[in-house]
Amino acid sequence: DVGFTQRQAALLIYSLCIVFGIIALVASPSQKVIAIFALVIISMLLLTVLTLIQRRKINVS
């Protein structure tokens, strides 16, 4: 099983919200664009890694 516990998922979401909330309050518009771009890249990488891990676990079974 690839995934987080309910507590881990909630903490991850809260942490991301806090980080991006702070960025929204203190960053200039150009920095906000960079932050959004970084979020998209990180999300795509995370999705790719989790998909690969899940496929490997399915193939092993």
GROMACS .gro file of C-alpha atoms in nm:
model
   61
    1ASP     CA    1   0.000   0.000   0.000
    2VAL     CA    2   0.144   0.333  -0.108
    3GLY     CA    3  -0.011   0.609   0.089
    4PHE     CA    4  -0.026   0.815   0.400
    5THR     CA    5  -0.216   0.763   0.718
    6GLN     CA    6  -0.502   1.001   0.773
    7ARG     CA    7  -0.292   1.202   1.018
    8GLN     CA    8   0.006   1.224   0.780
    9ALA     CA    9  -0.215   1.335   0.491
   10ALA     CA   10  -0.376   1.607   0.703
   11LEU     CA   11  -0.039   1.732   0.827
   12LEU     CA   12   0.097   1.739   0.472
   13ILE     CA   13  -0.200   1.937   0.344
   14TYR     CA   14  -0.189   2.180   0.637
   15SER     CA   15   0.186   2.230   0.589
   16LEU     CA   16   0.147   2.303   0.219
   17CYS     CA   17  -0.133   2.548   0.290
   18ILE     CA   18   0.076   2.730   0.549
   19VAL     CA   19   0.377   2.755   0.318
   20PHE     CA   20   0.178   2.881   0.021
   21GLY     CA   21  -0.027   3.113   0.242
   22ILE     CA   22   0.291   3.278   0.364
   23ILE     CA   23   0.421   3.302   0.008
   24ALA     CA   24   0.094   3.467  -0.098
   25LEU     CA   25   0.125   3.725   0.178
   26VAL     CA   26   0.490   3.821   0.139
   27ALA     CA   27   0.585   3.751  -0.222
   28SER     CA   28   0.579   3.989  -0.513
   29PRO     CA   29   0.369   3.895  -0.818
   30SER     CA   30   0.671   3.759  -1.007
   31GLN     CA   31   0.769   3.544  -0.710
   32LYS     CA   32   0.414   3.408  -0.693
   33VAL     CA   33   0.437   3.292  -1.054
   34ILE     CA   34   0.763   3.112  -0.974
   35ALA     CA   35   0.604   2.951  -0.666
   36ILE     CA   36   0.306   2.825  -0.869
   37PHE     CA   37   0.541   2.687  -1.134
   38ALA     CA   38   0.745   2.512  -0.864
   39LEU     CA   39   0.428   2.364  -0.714
   40VAL     CA   40   0.324   2.222  -1.051
   41ILE     CA   41   0.668   2.067  -1.107
   42ILE     CA   42   0.684   1.919  -0.756
   43SER     CA   43   0.331   1.779  -0.790
   44MET     CA   44   0.414   1.613  -1.122
   45LEU     CA   45   0.733   1.462  -0.981
   46LEU     CA   46   0.553   1.332  -0.673
   47LEU     CA   47   0.277   1.179  -0.883
   48THR     CA   48   0.534   1.011  -1.108
   49VAL     CA   49   0.731   0.868  -0.816
   50LEU     CA   50   0.420   0.737  -0.641
   51THR     CA   51   0.293   0.580  -0.963
   52LEU     CA   52   0.627   0.405  -1.021
   53ILE     CA   53   0.634   0.275  -0.663
   54GLN     CA   54   0.280   0.144  -0.693
   55ARG     CA   55   0.353  -0.030  -1.025
   56ARG     CA   56   0.663  -0.197  -0.881
   57LYS     CA   57   0.463  -0.327  -0.585
   58ILE     CA   58   0.196  -0.465  -0.819
   59ASN     CA   59   0.460  -0.637  -1.036
   60VAL     CA   60   0.627  -0.794  -0.731
   61SER     CA   61   0.299  -0.943  -0.607
   0.00000   0.00000   0.00000
